[in-house]
CSV table of C-alpha atoms and ligand atoms in Angstrom, one decimal:
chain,number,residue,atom,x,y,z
A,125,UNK,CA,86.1,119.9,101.8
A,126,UNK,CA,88.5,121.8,99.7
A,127,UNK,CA,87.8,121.4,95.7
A,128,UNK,CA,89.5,119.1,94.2
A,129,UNK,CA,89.9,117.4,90.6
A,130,UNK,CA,91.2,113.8,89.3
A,131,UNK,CA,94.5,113.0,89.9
A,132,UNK,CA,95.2,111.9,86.6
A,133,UNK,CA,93.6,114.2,84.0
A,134,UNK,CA,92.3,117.1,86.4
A,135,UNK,CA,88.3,116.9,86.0
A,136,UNK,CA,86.5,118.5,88.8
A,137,UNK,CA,85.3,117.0,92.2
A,138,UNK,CA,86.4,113.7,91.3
A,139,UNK,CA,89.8,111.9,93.4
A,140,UNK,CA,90.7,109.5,90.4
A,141,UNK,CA,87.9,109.8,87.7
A,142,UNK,CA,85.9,106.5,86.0
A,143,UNK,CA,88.2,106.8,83.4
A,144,UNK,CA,91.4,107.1,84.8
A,145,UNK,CA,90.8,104.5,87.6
A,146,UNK,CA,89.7,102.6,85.0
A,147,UNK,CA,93.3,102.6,83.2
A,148,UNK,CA,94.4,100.8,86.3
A,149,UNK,CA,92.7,97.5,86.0
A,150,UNK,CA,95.0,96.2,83.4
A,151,UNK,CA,97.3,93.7,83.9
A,152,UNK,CA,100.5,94.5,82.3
A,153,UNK,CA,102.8,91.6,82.8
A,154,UNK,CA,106.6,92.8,83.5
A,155,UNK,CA,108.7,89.9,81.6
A,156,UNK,CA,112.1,87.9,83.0
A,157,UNK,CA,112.2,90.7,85.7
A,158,UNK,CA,112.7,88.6,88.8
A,159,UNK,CA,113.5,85.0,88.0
A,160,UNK,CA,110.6,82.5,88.7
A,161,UNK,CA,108.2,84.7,89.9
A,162,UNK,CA,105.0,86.6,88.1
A,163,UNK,CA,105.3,90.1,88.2
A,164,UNK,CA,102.6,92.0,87.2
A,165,UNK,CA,101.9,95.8,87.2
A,166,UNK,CA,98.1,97.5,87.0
A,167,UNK,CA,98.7,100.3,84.8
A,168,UNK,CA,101.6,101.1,82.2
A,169,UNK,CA,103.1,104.0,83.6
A,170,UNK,CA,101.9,107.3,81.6
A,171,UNK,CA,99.8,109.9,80.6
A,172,UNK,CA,96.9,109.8,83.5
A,173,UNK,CA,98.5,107.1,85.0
A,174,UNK,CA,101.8,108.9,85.5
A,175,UNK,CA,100.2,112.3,86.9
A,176,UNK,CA,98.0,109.9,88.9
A,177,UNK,CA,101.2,108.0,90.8
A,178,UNK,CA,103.0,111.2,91.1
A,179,UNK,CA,100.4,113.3,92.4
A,180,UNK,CA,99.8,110.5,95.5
A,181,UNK,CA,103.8,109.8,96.2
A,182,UNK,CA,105.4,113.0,95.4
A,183,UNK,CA,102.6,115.1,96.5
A,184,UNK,CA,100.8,113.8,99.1
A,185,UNK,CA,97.6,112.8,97.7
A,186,UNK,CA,96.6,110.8,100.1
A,187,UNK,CA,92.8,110.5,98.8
A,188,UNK,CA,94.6,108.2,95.7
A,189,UNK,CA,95.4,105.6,98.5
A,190,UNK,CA,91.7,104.0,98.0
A,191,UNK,CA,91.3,103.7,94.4
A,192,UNK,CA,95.1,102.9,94.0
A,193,UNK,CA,94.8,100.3,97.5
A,194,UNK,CA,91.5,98.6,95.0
A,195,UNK,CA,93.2,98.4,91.8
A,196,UNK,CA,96.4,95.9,93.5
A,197,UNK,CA,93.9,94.1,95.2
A,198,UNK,CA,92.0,93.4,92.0
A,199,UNK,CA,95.8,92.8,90.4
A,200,UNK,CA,96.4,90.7,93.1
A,201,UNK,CA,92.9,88.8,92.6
A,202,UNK,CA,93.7,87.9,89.1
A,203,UNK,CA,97.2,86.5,89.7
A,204,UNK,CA,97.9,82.9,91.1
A,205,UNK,CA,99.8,82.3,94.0
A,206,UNK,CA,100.6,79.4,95.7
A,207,UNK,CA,98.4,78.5,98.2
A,208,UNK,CA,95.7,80.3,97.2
A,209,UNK,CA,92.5,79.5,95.2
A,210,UNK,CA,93.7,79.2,91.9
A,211,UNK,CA,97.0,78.9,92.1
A,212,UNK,CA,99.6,76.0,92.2
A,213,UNK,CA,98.5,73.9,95.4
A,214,UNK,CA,101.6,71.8,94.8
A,215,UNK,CA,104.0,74.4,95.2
A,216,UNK,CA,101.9,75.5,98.2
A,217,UNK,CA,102.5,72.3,99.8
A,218,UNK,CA,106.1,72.5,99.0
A,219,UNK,CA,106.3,75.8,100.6
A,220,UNK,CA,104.0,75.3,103.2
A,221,UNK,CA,101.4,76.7,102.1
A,222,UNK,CA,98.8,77.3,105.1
A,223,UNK,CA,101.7,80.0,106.8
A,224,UNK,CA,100.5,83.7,107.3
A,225,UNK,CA,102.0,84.7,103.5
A,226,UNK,CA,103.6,88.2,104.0
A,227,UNK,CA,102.7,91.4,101.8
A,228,UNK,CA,105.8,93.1,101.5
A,229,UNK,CA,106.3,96.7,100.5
A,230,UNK,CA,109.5,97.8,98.1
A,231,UNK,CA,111.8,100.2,100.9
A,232,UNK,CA,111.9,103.8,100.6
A,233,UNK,CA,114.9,105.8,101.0
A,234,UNK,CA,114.6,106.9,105.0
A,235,UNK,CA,115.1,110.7,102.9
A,236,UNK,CA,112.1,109.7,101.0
A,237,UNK,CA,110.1,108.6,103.6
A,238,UNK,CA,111.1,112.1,105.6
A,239,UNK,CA,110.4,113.9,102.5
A,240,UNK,CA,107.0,112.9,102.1
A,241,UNK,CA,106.3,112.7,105.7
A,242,UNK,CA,104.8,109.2,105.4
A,243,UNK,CA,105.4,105.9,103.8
A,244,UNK,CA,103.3,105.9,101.0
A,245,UNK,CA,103.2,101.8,100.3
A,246,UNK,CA,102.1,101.3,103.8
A,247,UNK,CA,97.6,101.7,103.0
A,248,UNK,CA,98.2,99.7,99.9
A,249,UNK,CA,99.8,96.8,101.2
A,250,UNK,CA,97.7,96.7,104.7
A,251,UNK,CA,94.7,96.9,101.9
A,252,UNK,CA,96.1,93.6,99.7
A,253,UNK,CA,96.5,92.5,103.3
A,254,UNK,CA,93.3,92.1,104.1
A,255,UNK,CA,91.8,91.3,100.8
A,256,UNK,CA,93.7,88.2,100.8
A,257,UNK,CA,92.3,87.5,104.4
A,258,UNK,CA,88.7,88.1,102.9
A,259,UNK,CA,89.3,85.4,100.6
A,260,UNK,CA,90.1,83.2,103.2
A,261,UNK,CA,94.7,83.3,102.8
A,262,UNK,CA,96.2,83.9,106.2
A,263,UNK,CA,98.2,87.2,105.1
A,264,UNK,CA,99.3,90.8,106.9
A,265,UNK,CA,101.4,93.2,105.9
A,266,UNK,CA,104.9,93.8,107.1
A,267,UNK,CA,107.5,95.8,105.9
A,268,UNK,CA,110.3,93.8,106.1
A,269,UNK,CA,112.5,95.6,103.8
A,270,UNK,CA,114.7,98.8,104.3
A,271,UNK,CA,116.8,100.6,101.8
A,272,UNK,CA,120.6,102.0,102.8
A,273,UNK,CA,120.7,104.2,99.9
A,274,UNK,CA,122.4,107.7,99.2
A,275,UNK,CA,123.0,109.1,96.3
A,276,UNK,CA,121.8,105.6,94.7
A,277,UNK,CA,125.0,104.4,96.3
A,278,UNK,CA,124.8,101.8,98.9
A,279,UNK,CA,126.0,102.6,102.3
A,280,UNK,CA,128.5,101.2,104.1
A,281,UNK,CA,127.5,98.6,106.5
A,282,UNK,CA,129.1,96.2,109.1
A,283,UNK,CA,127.9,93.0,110.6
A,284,UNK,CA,124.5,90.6,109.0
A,285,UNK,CA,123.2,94.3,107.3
A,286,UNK,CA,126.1,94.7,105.7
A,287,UNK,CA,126.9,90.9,104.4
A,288,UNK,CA,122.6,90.8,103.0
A,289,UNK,CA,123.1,94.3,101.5
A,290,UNK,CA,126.5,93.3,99.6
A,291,UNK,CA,124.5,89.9,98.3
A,292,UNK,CA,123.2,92.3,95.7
A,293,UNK,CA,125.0,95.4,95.8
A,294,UNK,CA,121.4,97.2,95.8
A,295,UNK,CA,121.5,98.4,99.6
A,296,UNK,CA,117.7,96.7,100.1
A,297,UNK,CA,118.3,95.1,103.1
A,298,UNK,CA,116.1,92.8,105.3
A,299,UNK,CA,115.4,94.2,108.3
A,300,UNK,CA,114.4,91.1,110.6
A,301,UNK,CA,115.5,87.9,108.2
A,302,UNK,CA,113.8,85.6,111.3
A,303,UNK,CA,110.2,87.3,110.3
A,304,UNK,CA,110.9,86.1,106.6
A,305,UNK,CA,112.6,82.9,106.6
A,306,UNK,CA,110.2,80.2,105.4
A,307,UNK,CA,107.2,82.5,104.9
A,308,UNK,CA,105.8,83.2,101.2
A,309,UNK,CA,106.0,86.8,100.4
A,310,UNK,CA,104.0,88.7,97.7
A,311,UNK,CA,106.5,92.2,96.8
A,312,UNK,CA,104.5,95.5,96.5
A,313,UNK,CA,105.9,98.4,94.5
A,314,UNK,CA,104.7,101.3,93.2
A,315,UNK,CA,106.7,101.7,89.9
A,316,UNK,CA,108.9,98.7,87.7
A,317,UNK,CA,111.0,100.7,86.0
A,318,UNK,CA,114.1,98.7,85.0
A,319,UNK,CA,113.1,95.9,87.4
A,320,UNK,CA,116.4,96.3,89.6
A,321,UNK,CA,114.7,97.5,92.7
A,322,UNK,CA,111.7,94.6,92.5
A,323,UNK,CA,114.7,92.0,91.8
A,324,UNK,CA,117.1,93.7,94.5
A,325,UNK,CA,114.1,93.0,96.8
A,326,UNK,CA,113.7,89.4,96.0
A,327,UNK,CA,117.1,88.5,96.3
A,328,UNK,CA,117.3,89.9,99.8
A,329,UNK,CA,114.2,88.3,100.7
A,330,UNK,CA,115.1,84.9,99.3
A,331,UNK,CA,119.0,85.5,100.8
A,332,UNK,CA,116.7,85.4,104.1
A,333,UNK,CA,114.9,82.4,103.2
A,334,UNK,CA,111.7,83.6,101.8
A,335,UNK,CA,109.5,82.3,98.9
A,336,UNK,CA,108.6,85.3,96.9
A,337,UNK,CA,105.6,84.4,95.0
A,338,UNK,CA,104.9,87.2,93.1
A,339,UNK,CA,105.6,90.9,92.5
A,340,UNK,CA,102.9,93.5,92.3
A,341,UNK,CA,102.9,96.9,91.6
A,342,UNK,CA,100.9,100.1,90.6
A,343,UNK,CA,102.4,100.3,87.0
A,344,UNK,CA,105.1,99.5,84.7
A,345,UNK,CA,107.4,101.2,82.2
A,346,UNK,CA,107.8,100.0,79.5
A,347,UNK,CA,111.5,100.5,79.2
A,348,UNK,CA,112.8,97.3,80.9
A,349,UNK,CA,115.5,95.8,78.5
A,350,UNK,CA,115.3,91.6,78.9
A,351,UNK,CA,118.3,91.0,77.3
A,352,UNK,CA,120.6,93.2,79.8
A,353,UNK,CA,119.7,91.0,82.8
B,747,ZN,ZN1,90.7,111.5,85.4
């Protein structure tokens, strides 16, 4: 094996050291950034936890995808969803709660995805996946979502694409709205930055017919501004 140090703050032969894995087991709650729904980060994105994110999306360190895959499912353990230990049972009823509940990744650019030569969200939410299965929650991972981005521009698209994408003006699109509709859905991103992406996801999912019950991700700037949504 080739030498390596933490991603986040470089000390030797370690992938994400004790102490910067352990700046990802906060919960850092992301306010009034989709409507209804709890959307919680694991880390606040900076400092160790920055270099940590960006080493692992932007330059393929892969060996981040196990610590990063256990700190969302411990996020995810610590929130309450519907239909699951802990949560609101009535909504679950409402929503029909005993369905296989979807985790969903945030879309990547198609150029991203070439650009890094993989899609980077894919271990984590198979891992959140299967963590609610060990806790008994019918869930699998599914990536429902796709983004028709250039440019941050929205492409042009005709037809049921076109119509979903325009719903928000965000180009997140739902790829196959029969796998959604009536399912509950727990969003997965990496990084909340202003919230638009998380809520451009939502809205497509929920344009579909989803429940989104909550929105995860790795960590969270602080530089969201409430009062301009
Ligand atoms: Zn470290």
């Amino acid at each position: 094996m080739l030498p390596r140090g933490c991603a986040g703050c470089g000390t030797p032969d370690e992938v994400l050291c004790p102490a910067c894995r352990s700046l990802f087991d906060d919960t850092v709650i992301v306010p009034s950034c989709v409507p209804g729904v709890p959307v919680a980060a694991c880390a606040t994105y900076r400092g160790a936890v920055r270099r940590a994110i960006l080493a692992w999306k932007d330059h393929g360190d892969e060996e981040c995808d196990r610590p990063f895959s256990q700190a969302l499912c411990a996020l995810a353990d610590r929130m309450p969803v519907a239909g699951v230990a802990g949560g609101e049972d009535d909504d679950a009823r409402r929503i029909g709660g005993r369905d296989t509940m979807l985790i969903v990744p945030a879309p990547s650019s198609k150029r991203s995805a070439r650009r890094r030569g993989r899609r980077h969200m894919r271990p984590l939410v198979r891992a959140v996946a299967a963590a609610y299965r060990a806790r008994g929650v019918p869930a699998h991972a599914e990536e429902a979502l796709a983004s028709h981005t250039m440019g941050g521009r929205s492409v042009e698209m005709k037809g049921r694409a076109g119509r979903a994408a325009r719903v928000g003006g965000s180009g997140i699109v739902v790829t196959r709205p029969s796998l959604v509709r009536g399912r509950r859905v727990i969003l997965v991103d990496d990084i909340v930055t202003s919230g638009a992406t998380m809520r451009a996801c939502a809205a497509a999912l929920r344009t579909a017919g989803a429940q989104v019950v909550a929105c995860l991700a790795l960590a969270a700037t602080p530089r969201y501004d409430v009062s301009a949504m």
